[in-house]
Coordinates of C-alpha atoms and ligand atoms in Angstrom, one line a residue:
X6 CA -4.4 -8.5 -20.4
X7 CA -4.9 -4.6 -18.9
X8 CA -1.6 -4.1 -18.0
X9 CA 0.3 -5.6 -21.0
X10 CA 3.7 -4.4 -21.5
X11 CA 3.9 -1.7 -18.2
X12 CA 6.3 -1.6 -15.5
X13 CA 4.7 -2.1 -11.9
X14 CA 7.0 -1.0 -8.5
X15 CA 5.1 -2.2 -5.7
X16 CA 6.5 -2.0 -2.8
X17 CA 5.7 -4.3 0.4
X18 CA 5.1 -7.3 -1.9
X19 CA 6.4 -9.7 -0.2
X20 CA 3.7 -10.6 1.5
X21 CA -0.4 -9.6 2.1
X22 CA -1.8 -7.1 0.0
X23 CA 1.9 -6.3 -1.7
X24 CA 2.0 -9.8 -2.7
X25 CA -1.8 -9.8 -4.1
X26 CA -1.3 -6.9 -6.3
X27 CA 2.0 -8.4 -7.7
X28 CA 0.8 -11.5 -8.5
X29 CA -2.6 -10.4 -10.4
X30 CA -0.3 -7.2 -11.8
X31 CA 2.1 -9.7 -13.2
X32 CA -0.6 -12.3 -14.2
X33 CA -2.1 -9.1 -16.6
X34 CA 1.5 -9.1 -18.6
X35 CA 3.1 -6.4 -16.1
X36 CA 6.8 -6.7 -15.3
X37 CA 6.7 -6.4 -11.7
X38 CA 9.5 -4.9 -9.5
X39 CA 8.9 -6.5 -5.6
X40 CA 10.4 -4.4 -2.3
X41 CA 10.7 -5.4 1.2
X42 CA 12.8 -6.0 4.1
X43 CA 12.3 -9.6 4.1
X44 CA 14.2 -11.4 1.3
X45 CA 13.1 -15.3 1.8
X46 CA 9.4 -13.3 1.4
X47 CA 10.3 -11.4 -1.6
X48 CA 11.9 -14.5 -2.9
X49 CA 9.2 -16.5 -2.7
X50 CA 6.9 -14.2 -4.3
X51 CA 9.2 -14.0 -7.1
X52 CA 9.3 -17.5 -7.4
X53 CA 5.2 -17.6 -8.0
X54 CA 5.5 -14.9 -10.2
X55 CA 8.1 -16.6 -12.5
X56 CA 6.4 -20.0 -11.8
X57 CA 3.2 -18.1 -13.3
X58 CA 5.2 -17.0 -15.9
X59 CA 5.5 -13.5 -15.3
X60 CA 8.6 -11.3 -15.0
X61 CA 9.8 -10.1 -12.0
X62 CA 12.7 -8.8 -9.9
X63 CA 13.3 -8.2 -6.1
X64 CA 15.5 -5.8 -4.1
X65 CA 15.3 -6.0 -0.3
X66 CA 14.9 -2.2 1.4
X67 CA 13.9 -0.3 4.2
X68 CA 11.8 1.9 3.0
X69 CA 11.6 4.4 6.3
X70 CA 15.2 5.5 4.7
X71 CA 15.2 7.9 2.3
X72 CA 18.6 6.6 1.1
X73 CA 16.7 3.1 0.3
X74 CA 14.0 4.8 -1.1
X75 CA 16.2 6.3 -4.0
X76 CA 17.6 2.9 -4.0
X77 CA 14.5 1.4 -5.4
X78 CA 13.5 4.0 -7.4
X79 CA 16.9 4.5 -9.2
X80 CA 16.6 -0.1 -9.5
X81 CA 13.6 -0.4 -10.7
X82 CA 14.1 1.8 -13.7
X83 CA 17.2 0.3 -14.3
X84 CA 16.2 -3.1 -14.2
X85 CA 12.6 -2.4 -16.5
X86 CA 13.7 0.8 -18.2
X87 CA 11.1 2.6 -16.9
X88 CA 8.6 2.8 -14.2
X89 CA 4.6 3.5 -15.3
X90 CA 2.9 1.6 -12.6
X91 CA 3.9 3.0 -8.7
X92 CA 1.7 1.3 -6.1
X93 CA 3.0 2.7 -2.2
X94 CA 1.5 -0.4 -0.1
X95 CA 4.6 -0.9 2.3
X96 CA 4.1 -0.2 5.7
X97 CA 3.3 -1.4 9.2
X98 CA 0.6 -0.2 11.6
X99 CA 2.9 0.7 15.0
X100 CA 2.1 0.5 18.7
X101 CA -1.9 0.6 19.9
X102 CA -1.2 2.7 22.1
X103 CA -2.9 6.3 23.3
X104 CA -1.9 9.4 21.5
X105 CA -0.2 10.7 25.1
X106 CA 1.8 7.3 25.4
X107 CA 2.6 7.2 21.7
X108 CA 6.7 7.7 21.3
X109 CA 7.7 9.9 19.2
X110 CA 10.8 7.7 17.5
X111 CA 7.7 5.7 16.7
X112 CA 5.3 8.0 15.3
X113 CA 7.6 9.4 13.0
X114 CA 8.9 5.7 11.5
X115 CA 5.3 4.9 11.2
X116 CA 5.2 8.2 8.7
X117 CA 8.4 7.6 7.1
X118 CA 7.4 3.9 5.8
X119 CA 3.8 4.9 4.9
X120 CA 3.7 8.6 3.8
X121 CA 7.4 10.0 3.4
X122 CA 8.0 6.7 1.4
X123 CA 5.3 7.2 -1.0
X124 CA 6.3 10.9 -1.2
X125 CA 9.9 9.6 -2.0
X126 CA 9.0 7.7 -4.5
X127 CA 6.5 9.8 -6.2
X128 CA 9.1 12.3 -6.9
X129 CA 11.8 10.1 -8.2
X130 CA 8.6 8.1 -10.9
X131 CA 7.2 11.0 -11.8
X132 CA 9.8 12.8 -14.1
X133 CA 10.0 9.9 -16.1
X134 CA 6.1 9.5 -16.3
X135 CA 5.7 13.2 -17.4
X136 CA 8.7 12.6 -19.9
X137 CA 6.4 10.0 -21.5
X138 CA 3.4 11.8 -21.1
X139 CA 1.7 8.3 -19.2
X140 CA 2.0 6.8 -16.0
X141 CA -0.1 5.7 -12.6
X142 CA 0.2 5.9 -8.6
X143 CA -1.7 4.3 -6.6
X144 CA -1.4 5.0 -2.8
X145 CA -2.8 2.0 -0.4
X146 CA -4.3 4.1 2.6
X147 CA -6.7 3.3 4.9
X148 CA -10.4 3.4 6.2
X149 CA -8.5 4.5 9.3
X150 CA -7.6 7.7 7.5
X151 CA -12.0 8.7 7.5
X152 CA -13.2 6.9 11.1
X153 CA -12.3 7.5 14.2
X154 CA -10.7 4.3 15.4
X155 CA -8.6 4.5 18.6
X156 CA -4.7 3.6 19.2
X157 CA -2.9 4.5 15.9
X158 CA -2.4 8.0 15.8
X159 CA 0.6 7.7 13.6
X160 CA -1.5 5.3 11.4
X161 CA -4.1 7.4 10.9
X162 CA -2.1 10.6 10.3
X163 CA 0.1 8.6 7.8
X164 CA -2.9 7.4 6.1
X165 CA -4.5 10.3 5.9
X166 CA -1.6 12.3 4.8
X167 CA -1.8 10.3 2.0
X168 CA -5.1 11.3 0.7
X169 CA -3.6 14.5 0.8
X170 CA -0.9 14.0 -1.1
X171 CA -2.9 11.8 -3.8
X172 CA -4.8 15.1 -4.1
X173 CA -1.9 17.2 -4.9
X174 CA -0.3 14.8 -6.9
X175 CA -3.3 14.1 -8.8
X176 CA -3.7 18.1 -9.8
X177 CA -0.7 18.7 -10.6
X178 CA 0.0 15.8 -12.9
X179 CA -3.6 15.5 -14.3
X180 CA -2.5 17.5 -17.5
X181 CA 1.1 15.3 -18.2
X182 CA -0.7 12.0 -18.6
X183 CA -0.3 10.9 -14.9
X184 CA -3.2 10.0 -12.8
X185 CA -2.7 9.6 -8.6
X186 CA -5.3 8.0 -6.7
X187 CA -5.8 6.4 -3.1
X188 CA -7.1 3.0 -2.3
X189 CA -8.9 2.7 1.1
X190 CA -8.8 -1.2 2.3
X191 CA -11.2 -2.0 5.3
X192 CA -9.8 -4.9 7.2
X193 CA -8.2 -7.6 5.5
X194 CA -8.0 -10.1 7.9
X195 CA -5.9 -12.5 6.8
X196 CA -2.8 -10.5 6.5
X197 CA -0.1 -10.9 9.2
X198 CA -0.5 -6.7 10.1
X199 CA -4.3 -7.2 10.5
X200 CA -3.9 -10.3 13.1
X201 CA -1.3 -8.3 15.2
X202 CA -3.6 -5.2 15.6
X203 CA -6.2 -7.7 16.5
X204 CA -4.3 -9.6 18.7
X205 CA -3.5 -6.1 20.1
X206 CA -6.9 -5.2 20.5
X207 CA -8.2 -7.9 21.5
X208 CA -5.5 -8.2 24.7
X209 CA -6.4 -4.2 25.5
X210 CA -10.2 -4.5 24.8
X211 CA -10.1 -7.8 27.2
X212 CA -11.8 -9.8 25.2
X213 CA -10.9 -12.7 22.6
X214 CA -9.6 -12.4 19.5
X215 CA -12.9 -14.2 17.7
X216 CA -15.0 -11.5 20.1
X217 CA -13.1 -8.1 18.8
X218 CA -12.9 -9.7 14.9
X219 CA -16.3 -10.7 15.0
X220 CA -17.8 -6.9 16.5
X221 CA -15.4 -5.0 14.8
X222 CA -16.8 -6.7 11.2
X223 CA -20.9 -6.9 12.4
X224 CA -20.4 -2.9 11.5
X225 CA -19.5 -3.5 7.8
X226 CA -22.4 -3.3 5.8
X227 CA -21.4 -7.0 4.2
X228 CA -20.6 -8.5 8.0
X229 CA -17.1 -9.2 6.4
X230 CA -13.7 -8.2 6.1
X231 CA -12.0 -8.3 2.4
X232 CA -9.7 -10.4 1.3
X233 CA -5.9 -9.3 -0.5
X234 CA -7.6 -10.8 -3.7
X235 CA -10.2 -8.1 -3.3
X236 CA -8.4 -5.4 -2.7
X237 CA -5.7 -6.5 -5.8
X238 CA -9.0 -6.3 -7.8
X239 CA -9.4 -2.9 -7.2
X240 CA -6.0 -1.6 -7.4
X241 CA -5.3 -3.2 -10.8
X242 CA -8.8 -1.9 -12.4
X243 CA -7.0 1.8 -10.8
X244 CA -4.0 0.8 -12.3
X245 CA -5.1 0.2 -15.9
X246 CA -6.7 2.2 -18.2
X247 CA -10.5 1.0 -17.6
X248 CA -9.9 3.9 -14.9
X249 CA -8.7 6.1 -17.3
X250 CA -11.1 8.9 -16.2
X251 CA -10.5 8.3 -12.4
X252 CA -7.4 10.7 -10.7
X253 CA -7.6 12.5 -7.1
X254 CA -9.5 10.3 -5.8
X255 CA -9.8 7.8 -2.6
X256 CA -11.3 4.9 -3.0
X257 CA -12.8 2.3 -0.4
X258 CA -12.4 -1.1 -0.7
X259 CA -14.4 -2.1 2.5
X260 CA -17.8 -3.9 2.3
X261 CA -19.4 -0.9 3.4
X262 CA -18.1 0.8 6.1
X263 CA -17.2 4.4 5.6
X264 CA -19.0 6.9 3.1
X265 CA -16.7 9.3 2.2
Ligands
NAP27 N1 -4.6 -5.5 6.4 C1 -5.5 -4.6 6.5 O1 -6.5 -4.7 7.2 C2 -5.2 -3.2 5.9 C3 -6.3 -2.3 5.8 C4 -6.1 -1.1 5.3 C5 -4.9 -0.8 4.7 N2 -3.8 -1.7 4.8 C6 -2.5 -1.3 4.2 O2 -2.2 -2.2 3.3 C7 -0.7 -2.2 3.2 C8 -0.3 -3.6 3.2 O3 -0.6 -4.2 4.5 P1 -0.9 -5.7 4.8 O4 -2.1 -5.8 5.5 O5 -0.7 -6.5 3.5 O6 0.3 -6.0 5.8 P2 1.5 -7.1 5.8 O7 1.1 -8.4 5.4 O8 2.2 -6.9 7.1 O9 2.5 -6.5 4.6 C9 3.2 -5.3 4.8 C10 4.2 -5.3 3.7 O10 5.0 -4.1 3.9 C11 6.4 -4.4 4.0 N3 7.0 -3.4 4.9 C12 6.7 -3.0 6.2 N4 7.5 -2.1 6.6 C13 8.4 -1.9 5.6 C14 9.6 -1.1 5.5 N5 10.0 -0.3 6.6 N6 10.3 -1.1 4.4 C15 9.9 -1.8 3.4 N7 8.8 -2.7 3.4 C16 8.1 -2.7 4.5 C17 6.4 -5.7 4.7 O11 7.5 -6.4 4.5 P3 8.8 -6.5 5.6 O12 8.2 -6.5 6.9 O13 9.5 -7.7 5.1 O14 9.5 -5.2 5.3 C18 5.2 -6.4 3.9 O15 5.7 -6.9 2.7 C19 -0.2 -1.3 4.3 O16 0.1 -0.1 3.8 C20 -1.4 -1.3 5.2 O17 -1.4 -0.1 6.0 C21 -4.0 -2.9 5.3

């Protein structure tokens, strides 16, 4: 098992992506701390988890509050002892909507959840990780952070923010046993954020849903989108120590769609 014995926060795991990287993260002998606002989701994937069984725990939060942020943080290591896994997946995409129509109030929750979050947390993990000389972040950005798609400014920005502060992260904890790295999803259709910003798209492109899936994948090298499962692959091989050379970096999970 790669991940025997570690303590994983993920947060956003009660569904999607969140919930992918729990499972296989507790199905490789992690202990798995889950985070949300949804409790029946959280619940449930608990329930698969222990079902599975793997050892888990859930605390319902809202992380665009700082206060909710230290919550988690200051739960998790309670509940485990420690944390050494810190995966920042929790987030939601925000309005389609044209940078000069974009609200403000919204732009700036779509950056607390995705990149203030993950800052949040970073600094409350990390003195423990350097204390033990070992530990892992992974941040779940985007292939929006690298193209140019239209209507998610704050997406974008919080995405690529991110990659930023993977960077930093990564440099300065390089030498106290930590490594920080990005992972870079293309679309991932089946999750509940995905078919909104479809649906979205689709309603402000005129066109059906089927239509604006089906062009928007034709420019993926594979013609497909990638499933959670895929992207959990990835995050648990950056998560263990098969990447133990990989830090600073931001990695695409996409089928081919973006080359940097
Ligand atoms: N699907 C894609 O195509 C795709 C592509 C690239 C990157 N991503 C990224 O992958 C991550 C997961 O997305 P997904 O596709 O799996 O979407 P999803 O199914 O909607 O899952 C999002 C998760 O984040 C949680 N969340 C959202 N806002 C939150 C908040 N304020 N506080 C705490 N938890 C919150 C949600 O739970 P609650 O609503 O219950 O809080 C849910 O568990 C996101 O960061 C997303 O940007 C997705």
């Amino acid at each position: 098992m790669l991940l025997q014995n570690k303590v994983a926060l993920i947060t956003g795991s009660g569904r999607g992506i969140g919930r992918a990287i729990a499972k296989l993260f507790a199905a490789e002998g992690a202990a798995v701390f889950l985070t949300a606002r949804t409790e029946t989701e959280l619940s449930a994937t608990a329930n698969e988890i222990t079902a599975g069984g793997g050892r888990t725990m859930f605390q319902v939060a809202d992380l665009s509050l700082a206060k909710d942020c230290r919550t988690i943080a200051k739960s998790a290591e309670e509940k485990f002892g420690r944390v050494d896994i810190l995966v920042n997946n929790a987030g939601h995409y925000g309005p389609v909507l044209p940078v000069e129509e974009y609200p403000l109030e919204e732009f700036e929750k779509v950056l607390a959840v995705h990149l203030r979050a993950a800052f949040l947390l970073s600094q409350l993990v990390l003195p423990g990780m350097y204390a033990r000389n070992s530990g892992v972040i992974l941040n779940v950005s985007s292939i929006s952070a690298k193209a140019a798609f239209g209507w998610g400014s704050a997406y974008a920005a919080a995405k690529a923010g991110m990659i930023g502060l993977t960077r930093v992260n990564a440099a300065e904890a390089a030498r106290k046993g930590v490594r920080v790295n990005a992972i870079c999803p293309g679309p991932v259709t089946e999750t509940i954020m995905s078919r909104e910003l479809g649906a979205e798209l689709a309603k402000k492109l005129n066109v059906s849903k089927e239509d604006q899936l089906a062009g928007f994948l034709e420019t993926i090298l594979q013609g497909r989108g990638q499933s959670a499962d895929e992207i959990a692959s990835a995050a648990l091989f950056l998560c263990s120590d098969h990447a133990s050379a990989i830090t600073g970096q931001a990695i695409n999970v996409d089928g081919g769609a973006v080359y940097f």
